[in-house]
PDB file of C-alpha atoms in Angstrom:
ATOM      1  CA  MET A 207      23.816 147.377 109.894  1.00  0.00           C
ATOM      2  CA  ILE A 208      26.188 147.697 111.863  1.00  0.00           C
ATOM      3  CA  LYS A 209      28.334 144.907 113.050  1.00  0.00           C
ATOM      4  CA  THR A 210      29.151 144.472 116.383  1.00  0.00           C
ATOM      5  CA  ALA A 211      32.412 143.296 116.570  1.00  0.00           C
ATOM      6  CA  LYS A 212      32.635 139.046 118.346  1.00  0.00           C
ATOM      7  CA  ILE A 213      35.026 138.528 121.175  1.00  0.00           C
ATOM      8  CA  SER A 214      38.251 136.602 120.655  1.00  0.00           C
ATOM      9  CA  PRO A 215      38.477 132.966 121.560  1.00  0.00           C
ATOM     10  CA  LYS A 216      40.912 133.550 124.358  1.00  0.00           C
ATOM     11  CA  GLN A 217      37.400 135.684 125.566  1.00  0.00           C
ATOM     12  CA  ILE A 218      34.887 133.094 125.086  1.00  0.00           C
ATOM     13  CA  ALA A 219      37.103 130.155 127.070  1.00  0.00           C
ATOM     14  CA  LEU A 220      37.221 132.675 130.165  1.00  0.00           C
ATOM     15  CA  LEU A 221      33.727 132.110 130.106  1.00  0.00           C
ATOM     16  CA  HIS A 222      33.981 129.073 130.169  1.00  0.00           C
ATOM     17  CA  VAL A 223      36.048 129.064 132.990  1.00  0.00           C
ATOM     18  CA  ALA A 224      34.637 130.862 134.623  1.00  0.00           C
ATOM     19  CA  LYS A 225      30.879 128.092 133.836  1.00  0.00           C
ATOM     20  CA  ARG A 226      32.950 125.535 135.220  1.00  0.00           C
ATOM     21  CA  GLU A 227      34.866 128.048 138.387  1.00  0.00           C
ATOM     22  CA  LEU A 228      31.347 128.791 139.453  1.00  0.00           C
ATOM     23  CA  SER A 229      29.336 125.225 139.144  1.00  0.00           C
ATOM     24  CA  LEU A 230      26.386 127.333 136.404  1.00  0.00           C
ATOM     25  CA  ASP A 231      24.746 124.344 134.928  1.00  0.00           C
ATOM     26  CA  GLU A 232      23.547 124.373 131.457  1.00  0.00           C
ATOM     27  CA  GLY A 233      20.282 126.309 131.975  1.00  0.00           C
ATOM     28  CA  ASN A 234      21.710 128.903 134.300  1.00  0.00           C
ATOM     29  CA  TYR A 235      25.093 129.901 132.061  1.00  0.00           C
ATOM     30  CA  ARG A 236      22.328 130.076 128.843  1.00  0.00           C
ATOM     31  CA  ALA A 237      20.470 132.749 131.382  1.00  0.00           C
ATOM     32  CA  VAL A 238      23.143 135.097 132.522  1.00  0.00           C
ATOM     33  CA  LEU A 239      25.145 134.666 128.393  1.00  0.00           C
ATOM     34  CA  SER A 240      21.373 135.944 126.967  1.00  0.00           C
ATOM     35  CA  LEU A 241      20.711 138.141 129.905  1.00  0.00           C
ATOM     36  CA  TYR A 242      23.885 139.245 130.332  1.00  0.00           C
ATOM     37  CA  GLY A 243      25.332 138.610 127.363  1.00  0.00           C
ATOM     38  CA  GLY A 244      22.841 139.572 124.560  1.00  0.00           C
ATOM     39  CA  ALA A 245      23.359 136.175 122.382  1.00  0.00           C
ATOM     40  CA  GLU A 246      22.795 132.639 123.196  1.00  0.00           C
ATOM     41  CA  SER A 247      26.172 131.538 122.425  1.00  0.00           C
ATOM     42  CA  ALA A 248      29.377 132.421 123.327  1.00  0.00           C
ATOM     43  CA  LYS A 249      31.173 133.153 120.204  1.00  0.00           C
ATOM     44  CA  ASP A 250      27.601 135.239 119.115  1.00  0.00           C
ATOM     45  CA  VAL A 251      29.090 137.703 122.385  1.00  0.00           C
ATOM     46  CA  THR A 252      29.497 140.997 120.909  1.00  0.00           C
ATOM     47  CA  GLN A 253      32.810 143.142 123.337  1.00  0.00           C
ATOM     48  CA  ALA A 254      30.076 145.019 124.714  1.00  0.00           C
ATOM     49  CA  GLY A 255      28.617 142.195 125.748  1.00  0.00           C
ATOM     50  CA  PHE A 256      31.221 140.532 127.096  1.00  0.00           C
ATOM     51  CA  THR A 257      31.778 143.931 129.437  1.00  0.00           C
ATOM     52  CA  ARG A 258      28.769 143.658 130.945  1.00  0.00           C
ATOM     53  CA  LEU A 259      28.442 139.517 131.662  1.00  0.00           C
ATOM     54  CA  MET A 260      32.758 139.195 133.440  1.00  0.00           C
ATOM     55  CA  ASN A 261      30.940 142.525 135.131  1.00  0.00           C
ATOM     56  CA  TYR A 262      28.602 140.705 136.701  1.00  0.00           C
ATOM     57  CA  LEU A 263      29.900 137.564 136.715  1.00  0.00           C
ATOM     58  CA  VAL A 264      32.855 139.000 138.908  1.00  0.00           C
ATOM     59  CA  ARG A 265      29.856 139.984 140.977  1.00  0.00           C
ATOM     60  CA  ILE A 266      28.928 136.949 142.333  1.00  0.00           C
ATOM     61  CA  GLY A 267      32.437 135.501 143.263  1.00  0.00           C
ATOM     62  CA  PHE A 268      34.405 134.507 139.743  1.00  0.00           C
ATOM     63  CA  LYS A 269      38.085 135.653 140.087  1.00  0.00           C
ATOM     64  CA  ALA A 270      39.799 136.236 136.822  1.00  0.00           C
ATOM     65  CA  PRO A 271      42.710 133.946 136.557  1.00  0.00           C
ATOM     66  CA  ALA A 272      45.067 137.372 135.130  1.00  0.00           C
ATOM     67  CA  PHE A 273      43.888 139.295 137.897  1.00  0.00           C
ATOM     68  CA  ALA A 274      43.905 137.086 140.966  1.00  0.00           C
ATOM     69  CA  PRO A 275      46.797 136.646 142.632  1.00  0.00           C
ATOM     70  CA  GLN A 276      50.248 135.555 141.830  1.00  0.00           C
ATOM     71  CA  THR A 277      51.397 133.011 145.551  1.00  0.00           C
ATOM     72  CA  ARG A 278      54.511 131.136 143.066  1.00  0.00           C
ATOM     73  CA  ARG A 279      57.151 133.524 143.762  1.00  0.00           C
ATOM     74  CA  LYS A 280      60.334 133.290 141.359  1.00  0.00           C
ATOM     75  CA  ARG A 281      63.121 131.967 142.978  1.00  0.00           C
ATOM     76  CA  ASP A 282      66.795 134.180 142.250  1.00  0.00           C
ATOM     77  CA  ALA A 283      69.399 132.489 140.714  1.00  0.00           C
ATOM     78  CA  GLY A 284      71.372 134.196 141.663  1.00  0.00           C
ATOM     79  CA  ALA A 285      70.987 133.126 145.623  1.00  0.00           C
ATOM     80  CA  LEU A 286      73.032 130.005 147.717  1.00  0.00           C
ATOM     81  CA  ILE A 287      72.575 127.258 146.702  1.00  0.00           C
ATOM     82  CA  GLY A 288      69.971 125.007 148.778  1.00  0.00           C
ATOM     83  CA  PRO A 289      70.059 122.146 150.491  1.00  0.00           C
ATOM     84  CA  TRP A 290      68.399 120.174 148.632  1.00  0.00           C
ATOM     85  CA  GLN A 291      69.956 120.496 145.833  1.00  0.00           C
ATOM     86  CA  THR A 292      73.134 120.164 147.094  1.00  0.00           C
ATOM     87  CA  ALA A 293      71.560 116.431 148.227  1.00  0.00           C
ATOM     88  CA  LYS A 294      70.575 115.838 144.422  1.00  0.00           C
ATOM     89  CA  ILE A 295      73.885 116.581 143.050  1.00  0.00           C
ATOM     90  CA  GLU A 296      75.171 114.248 145.915  1.00  0.00           C
ATOM     91  CA  GLU A 297      72.898 111.928 145.187  1.00  0.00           C
ATOM     92  CA  LEU A 298      73.877 111.250 141.049  1.00  0.00           C
ATOM     93  CA  TYR A 299      77.555 111.324 142.163  1.00  0.00           C
ATOM     94  CA  VAL A 300      76.585 108.460 143.505  1.00  0.00           C
ATOM     95  CA  ALA A 301      74.929 106.773 142.270  1.00  0.00           C
ATOM     96  CA  LEU A 302      77.610 108.050 138.420  1.00  0.00           C
ATOM     97  CA  GLY A 303      80.435 106.005 140.890  1.00  0.00           C
ATOM     98  CA  ILE A 304      81.666 109.860 140.778  1.00  0.00           C
ATOM     99  CA  ASP A 305      82.480 108.637 144.329  1.00  0.00           C
ATOM    100  CA  THR A 306      86.187 110.782 144.574  1.00  0.00           C
ATOM    101  CA  ALA A 307      86.193 114.605 146.019  1.00  0.00           C
ATOM    102  CA  ASP A 308      89.087 114.962 143.359  1.00  0.00           C
ATOM    103  CA  ARG A 309      86.754 113.449 140.386  1.00  0.00           C
ATOM    104  CA  GLN A 310      83.767 115.882 141.923  1.00  0.00           C
ATOM    105  CA  GLN A 311      85.344 118.544 142.191  1.00  0.00           C
ATOM    106  CA  LYS A 312      87.035 117.886 138.123  1.00  0.00           C
ATOM    107  CA  LEU A 313      83.387 117.875 136.582  1.00  0.00           C
ATOM    108  CA  CYS A 314      82.440 120.606 138.496  1.00  0.00           C
ATOM    109  CA  LYS A 315      85.334 123.025 137.451  1.00  0.00           C
ATOM    110  CA  ARG A 316      84.736 121.935 133.616  1.00  0.00           C
ATOM    111  CA  VAL A 317      81.338 122.739 133.518  1.00  0.00           C
ATOM    112  CA  ILE A 318      79.909 126.015 135.538  1.00  0.00           C
ATOM    113  CA  LYS A 319      84.387 126.469 135.727  1.00  0.00           C
ATOM    114  CA  LYS A 320      84.365 126.263 140.063  1.00  0.00           C
ATOM    115  CA  ALA A 321      85.257 123.278 142.421  1.00  0.00           C
ATOM    116  CA  TRP A 322      81.866 123.848 143.894  1.00  0.00           C
ATOM    117  CA  PRO A 323      78.641 125.561 142.573  1.00  0.00           C
ATOM    118  CA  GLN A 324      77.858 128.118 145.550  1.00  0.00           C
ATOM    119  CA  THR A 325      74.464 129.650 143.810  1.00  0.00           C
ATOM    120  CA  ARG A 326      71.369 128.055 142.341  1.00  0.00           C
ATOM    121  CA  GLY A 327      71.701 128.850 138.911  1.00  0.00           C
ATOM    122  CA  GLU A 328      75.307 127.340 138.820  1.00  0.00           C
ATOM    123  CA  ALA A 329      73.987 123.725 141.150  1.00  0.00           C
ATOM    124  CA  ASN A 330      70.440 123.647 138.772  1.00  0.00           C
ATOM    125  CA  LYS A 331      73.520 123.749 135.593  1.00  0.00           C
ATOM    126  CA  MET A 332      74.885 120.358 137.342  1.00  0.00           C
ATOM    127  CA  ILE A 333      72.090 118.267 138.272  1.00  0.00           C
ATOM    128  CA  GLU A 334      71.020 118.698 134.674  1.00  0.00           C
ATOM    129  CA  CYS A 335      74.944 117.479 133.372  1.00  0.00           C
ATOM    130  CA  LEU A 336      74.976 114.907 136.033  1.00  0.00           C
ATOM    131  CA  LYS A 337      70.502 113.583 135.182  1.00  0.00           C
ATOM    132  CA  ALA A 338      72.303 114.037 131.223  1.00  0.00           C
ATOM    133  CA  MET A 339      74.866 111.248 132.339  1.00  0.00           C
ATOM    134  CA  ALA A 340      73.240 109.192 134.305  1.00  0.00           C
ATOM    135  CA  LYS A 341      70.545 108.906 131.285  1.00  0.00           C
ATOM    136  CA  ARG A 342      73.135 108.316 128.710  1.00  0.00           C
ATOM    137  CA  ALA A 343      74.539 105.589 131.128  1.00  0.00           C
ATOM    138  CA  ALA A 344      71.839 103.934 131.326  1.00  0.00           C
ATOM    139  CA  PRO A 345      71.048 100.669 129.482  1.00  0.00           C
TER     140      PRO A 345
END
């Protein structure tokens, strides 16, 4: 008797995602599983059946998450500081009572070794530092 390789738990999860995305009811899902996957249950589908099943699901409109285009772009930590970051830093300074420019610069020099953050990464470091200080100061 030849043993065939079953699909992995991640592949089973992908089948369930496809079922949800395509709005397949239980009857239609089971019919597609048996027709293209060769099994009554997702856990009994073989690798060959999974390939046939995914080809069919893609044909009827499923876009697998691994192949879907990424809409979120990564921000460059070395890019210039954003206006929202400047506003957040100022807001945190006011909340902490660090009101003079001299005190603000001394804190920046202690945290990022510069008088004022120049990049997004430095600004994020300052924001996280100020948030931690605010959390410690809160009763």
